[in-house]
Coordinates of C-alpha atoms in Angstrom, one line a residue:
M2 CA 152.3 209.3 156.7
P3 CA 150.6 209.4 153.3
P4 CA 152.4 208.0 150.3
V5 CA 154.8 210.3 148.5
T6 CA 153.1 212.4 145.9
V7 CA 154.6 214.0 142.8
P8 CA 153.4 217.6 142.9
K9 CA 151.7 218.9 139.7
K10 CA 152.7 222.5 138.8
K11 CA 149.6 223.2 136.8
W12 CA 147.6 223.1 140.0
G13 CA 150.1 224.9 142.2
Q14 CA 150.5 222.0 144.5
N15 CA 152.7 222.6 147.6
F16 CA 151.9 220.0 150.2
L17 CA 152.0 220.9 153.9
R18 CA 154.4 218.8 155.9
N19 CA 154.6 220.8 159.1
R20 CA 152.7 218.7 161.7
G21 CA 152.6 221.4 164.2
A22 CA 150.9 223.7 161.7
V23 CA 148.4 221.0 160.9
E24 CA 147.4 220.7 164.6
R25 CA 146.9 224.5 164.9
I26 CA 144.9 224.8 161.7
V27 CA 142.5 222.0 162.6
A28 CA 142.1 223.3 166.2
A29 CA 141.1 226.7 164.7
V30 CA 138.2 225.3 162.8
E31 CA 136.1 224.9 166.0
P32 CA 133.0 223.4 164.4
S33 CA 129.6 223.5 166.0
P34 CA 127.8 220.2 166.2
D35 CA 125.6 220.9 163.1
D36 CA 128.4 222.4 160.9
L37 CA 129.6 220.6 157.8
I38 CA 133.4 220.8 157.5
L39 CA 134.4 221.7 153.9
E40 CA 138.1 221.2 153.1
I41 CA 139.4 222.7 149.9
G42 CA 142.5 221.3 148.3
P43 CA 143.2 218.4 150.6
G44 CA 146.2 217.2 148.6
E45 CA 147.8 214.3 150.5
G46 CA 145.1 214.4 153.2
V47 CA 147.3 215.7 156.1
L48 CA 144.5 218.0 157.3
T49 CA 141.8 215.5 156.3
E50 CA 143.1 212.8 158.6
K51 CA 142.6 215.2 161.6
L52 CA 139.4 216.7 160.4
V53 CA 137.7 213.3 160.3
T54 CA 138.2 213.0 164.1
F55 CA 135.5 215.5 164.5
P56 CA 131.9 214.1 164.7
N57 CA 130.9 216.4 161.9
D58 CA 130.2 215.6 158.3
V59 CA 133.3 216.3 156.1
T60 CA 133.3 217.1 152.4
I61 CA 136.5 217.7 150.5
I62 CA 137.0 219.3 147.1
E63 CA 140.1 218.1 145.1
I64 CA 140.8 219.2 141.5
D65 CA 143.4 216.5 140.9
P66 CA 141.7 213.3 139.8
D67 CA 144.5 211.1 141.0
L68 CA 144.5 212.6 144.5
A69 CA 140.7 212.6 144.6
A70 CA 140.7 208.8 143.9
R71 CA 143.4 208.2 146.5
L72 CA 141.6 210.2 149.1
R73 CA 138.3 208.3 148.3
A74 CA 140.1 205.0 148.8
R75 CA 141.8 206.1 151.9
F76 CA 138.9 207.6 153.8
G77 CA 136.0 205.7 152.4
D78 CA 132.6 206.8 153.7
R79 CA 134.1 209.0 156.4
V80 CA 134.3 211.9 153.9
E81 CA 132.5 212.9 150.8
V82 CA 135.1 213.5 148.1
L83 CA 134.2 215.8 145.3
H84 CA 136.5 215.9 142.2
D85 CA 135.9 219.5 141.2
D86 CA 137.3 223.0 140.8
A87 CA 136.8 225.0 144.1
T88 CA 136.6 228.2 142.1
E89 CA 133.3 226.9 140.5
A90 CA 132.0 224.1 142.7
P91 CA 128.7 224.7 144.5
L92 CA 129.2 225.7 148.1
P93 CA 127.2 223.7 150.7
P94 CA 123.6 224.6 151.2
R95 CA 123.9 224.2 154.9
P96 CA 126.1 225.8 157.6
F97 CA 129.8 225.0 157.0
R98 CA 133.3 225.7 158.1
A99 CA 135.8 225.9 155.3
V100 CA 139.5 225.0 155.7
G101 CA 142.3 224.4 153.3
N102 CA 145.9 225.0 152.1
L103 CA 144.8 227.0 149.0
P104 CA 146.9 227.0 145.9
Y105 CA 148.4 230.5 145.6
N106 CA 147.2 231.0 142.0
V107 CA 143.5 230.7 143.0
G108 CA 143.5 231.4 146.7
T109 CA 142.0 234.8 146.5
P110 CA 139.0 234.0 144.2
I111 CA 138.2 230.9 146.4
L112 CA 138.3 233.0 149.6
R113 CA 136.2 235.7 148.0
R114 CA 133.4 233.4 146.9
V115 CA 133.4 231.6 150.3
I116 CA 133.0 234.7 152.4
A117 CA 130.4 236.3 150.1
G118 CA 128.2 233.2 150.5
A119 CA 125.4 232.8 152.9
N120 CA 126.2 229.6 154.8
W121 CA 129.8 229.8 155.9
R122 CA 130.5 230.0 159.7
R123 CA 134.3 230.3 159.6
A124 CA 137.2 229.9 157.1
V125 CA 140.7 228.9 158.0
F126 CA 142.9 229.2 154.9
M127 CA 146.6 229.0 154.1
L128 CA 147.6 231.7 151.7
Q129 CA 150.6 233.5 150.5
K130 CA 151.8 235.7 153.3
E131 CA 151.6 238.8 151.1
V132 CA 147.9 238.1 150.5
A133 CA 147.2 237.5 154.2
E134 CA 148.7 240.9 155.0
R135 CA 146.4 242.5 152.5
L136 CA 143.4 241.0 154.2
T137 CA 144.4 242.5 157.6
A138 CA 145.9 245.8 156.4
R139 CA 144.8 249.2 157.7
P140 CA 144.3 252.5 155.9
G141 CA 147.7 253.9 154.9
D142 CA 149.4 250.5 154.9
E143 CA 151.2 249.6 151.7
Q144 CA 149.1 246.4 151.5
Y145 CA 145.8 248.2 152.0
G146 CA 143.5 248.1 149.0
Y147 CA 140.5 246.6 147.3
L148 CA 140.9 243.1 148.7
T149 CA 141.2 244.5 152.2
L150 CA 137.9 246.2 151.9
Y151 CA 136.2 243.4 150.1
V152 CA 137.1 241.1 153.0
Q153 CA 135.9 243.7 155.6
L154 CA 132.5 243.9 153.9
F155 CA 131.9 240.3 154.7
A156 CA 134.3 239.1 157.5
R157 CA 136.7 239.8 160.3
A158 CA 140.2 238.5 159.5
R159 CA 143.2 237.7 161.6
I160 CA 146.5 236.0 160.9
L161 CA 146.9 232.8 163.0
M162 CA 150.5 232.0 162.1
T163 CA 153.1 232.3 159.4
L164 CA 155.2 229.5 157.8
D165 CA 158.5 229.4 156.1
P166 CA 158.9 227.5 152.7
G167 CA 160.5 224.5 154.5
S168 CA 157.0 223.6 155.9
F169 CA 156.0 222.5 152.4
H170 CA 156.9 220.1 149.6
P171 CA 158.0 221.3 147.2
R172 CA 159.3 224.5 148.9
P173 CA 157.4 227.6 147.6
R174 CA 159.4 230.7 146.8
V175 CA 157.4 232.8 149.3
R176 CA 156.3 232.6 152.9
S177 CA 152.8 231.5 153.8
A178 CA 150.3 232.5 156.4
V179 CA 147.1 231.0 157.9
V180 CA 144.2 233.4 158.1
V181 CA 141.1 232.9 160.3
L182 CA 138.0 234.6 158.9
D183 CA 134.6 234.9 160.8
P184 CA 131.4 236.2 159.3
D185 CA 130.7 240.0 159.7
R186 CA 128.6 241.0 156.7
K187 CA 128.0 244.7 156.8
P188 CA 124.4 245.9 156.2
F189 CA 125.6 248.2 153.4
A190 CA 127.5 245.5 151.4
S191 CA 126.4 245.7 147.8
P192 CA 127.9 245.2 144.3
E193 CA 127.6 249.0 143.7
L194 CA 129.8 249.7 146.7
L195 CA 132.3 247.2 145.6
D196 CA 132.4 248.8 142.1
L197 CA 132.9 252.2 143.8
I198 CA 135.8 250.8 145.8
S199 CA 137.4 249.1 142.8
A200 CA 137.2 252.3 140.8
A201 CA 138.7 254.3 143.7
F202 CA 141.8 252.1 143.7
R203 CA 142.2 252.0 139.9
M204 CA 145.3 254.1 140.1
R205 CA 146.6 253.8 143.6
R206 CA 148.5 257.1 143.8
K207 CA 145.8 259.2 142.2
K208 CA 143.2 261.2 144.2
L209 CA 139.7 259.9 144.4
V210 CA 138.4 262.7 142.2
N211 CA 140.8 261.6 139.4
N212 CA 139.9 257.9 139.7
L213 CA 136.1 258.2 140.0
T214 CA 135.8 259.6 136.5
S215 CA 132.3 258.1 135.9
F216 CA 130.9 260.8 138.1
D217 CA 130.5 264.5 137.4
R218 CA 133.5 266.1 139.0
A219 CA 131.6 268.9 140.8
A220 CA 128.9 266.4 142.0
L221 CA 131.7 264.1 143.3
I222 CA 133.4 266.9 145.2
G223 CA 130.1 267.8 146.7
A224 CA 129.5 264.2 147.8
L225 CA 132.9 263.9 149.3
E226 CA 132.3 267.1 151.3
R227 CA 128.9 265.8 152.5
A228 CA 130.5 262.5 153.5
G229 CA 133.2 264.4 155.5
I230 CA 136.0 263.3 153.2
N231 CA 138.8 265.6 152.1
P232 CA 138.4 266.1 148.3
D233 CA 142.1 265.7 147.9
A234 CA 142.0 262.2 149.6
R235 CA 143.3 259.0 148.0
A236 CA 141.5 255.7 148.3
E237 CA 144.3 254.2 150.5
E238 CA 143.5 256.8 153.2
L239 CA 139.8 255.8 153.6
A240 CA 138.3 253.3 155.9
L241 CA 135.4 251.1 154.8
D242 CA 132.9 253.3 156.7
D243 CA 134.2 256.3 154.7
F244 CA 133.4 254.5 151.4
A245 CA 129.9 253.7 152.8
Q246 CA 129.3 257.3 153.6
L247 CA 130.5 258.4 150.2
A248 CA 128.2 255.9 148.5
N249 CA 125.3 257.3 150.5
A250 CA 126.2 260.8 149.5
L251 CA 126.5 259.8 145.8
W252 CA 123.3 257.8 145.6

């Protein structure tokens, strides 16, 4: 067992202590021989000690300087330890598999930048359960929204398991879930489409025609009809392909 660590609130540290969960997370990484393994937020190193049993190169990103130093001393040349902020640190320029128990306050931006990149081959991330449910929601679900569609533009997502607060130290106030994401970048992925989706969800209960105010109303209604979308529809009712069709009709 690693030495006891005093968690730092400013970095949202909740250290995983469930050994069964560790085994399942590491097993889900499934690296190919040439993949780099990138661990984000290794904390006490409970995942790291299992990841280094793979023959792959392992890089870890840790924002806490004390933990980074401890991990460097513990694992030596078996891992590359980067003391950096994973919301800004450069991602590997080679194929990689990402894994980590992400801090809840920055989990979503880290996930988004990983899956929008070019070199990732899989991501296995611990997140707040509520966020995990957003990633895998369907049209009409309460959790369905911009994040759901952002992920669908770049990946396929599934929930591997859920964990109660007792699996961590200190105990978080919410349940957690592990999500497995695999690359599935859609050919129509673009910043313009993401902007359209974001605007469509600006006020969730409003109709599309009342949210997409940057477009001429008559032109928008015509585009909706050409795309086969009910002009009275709300964003939460549309699948990703519907938004792609609408974008084509608008532009």
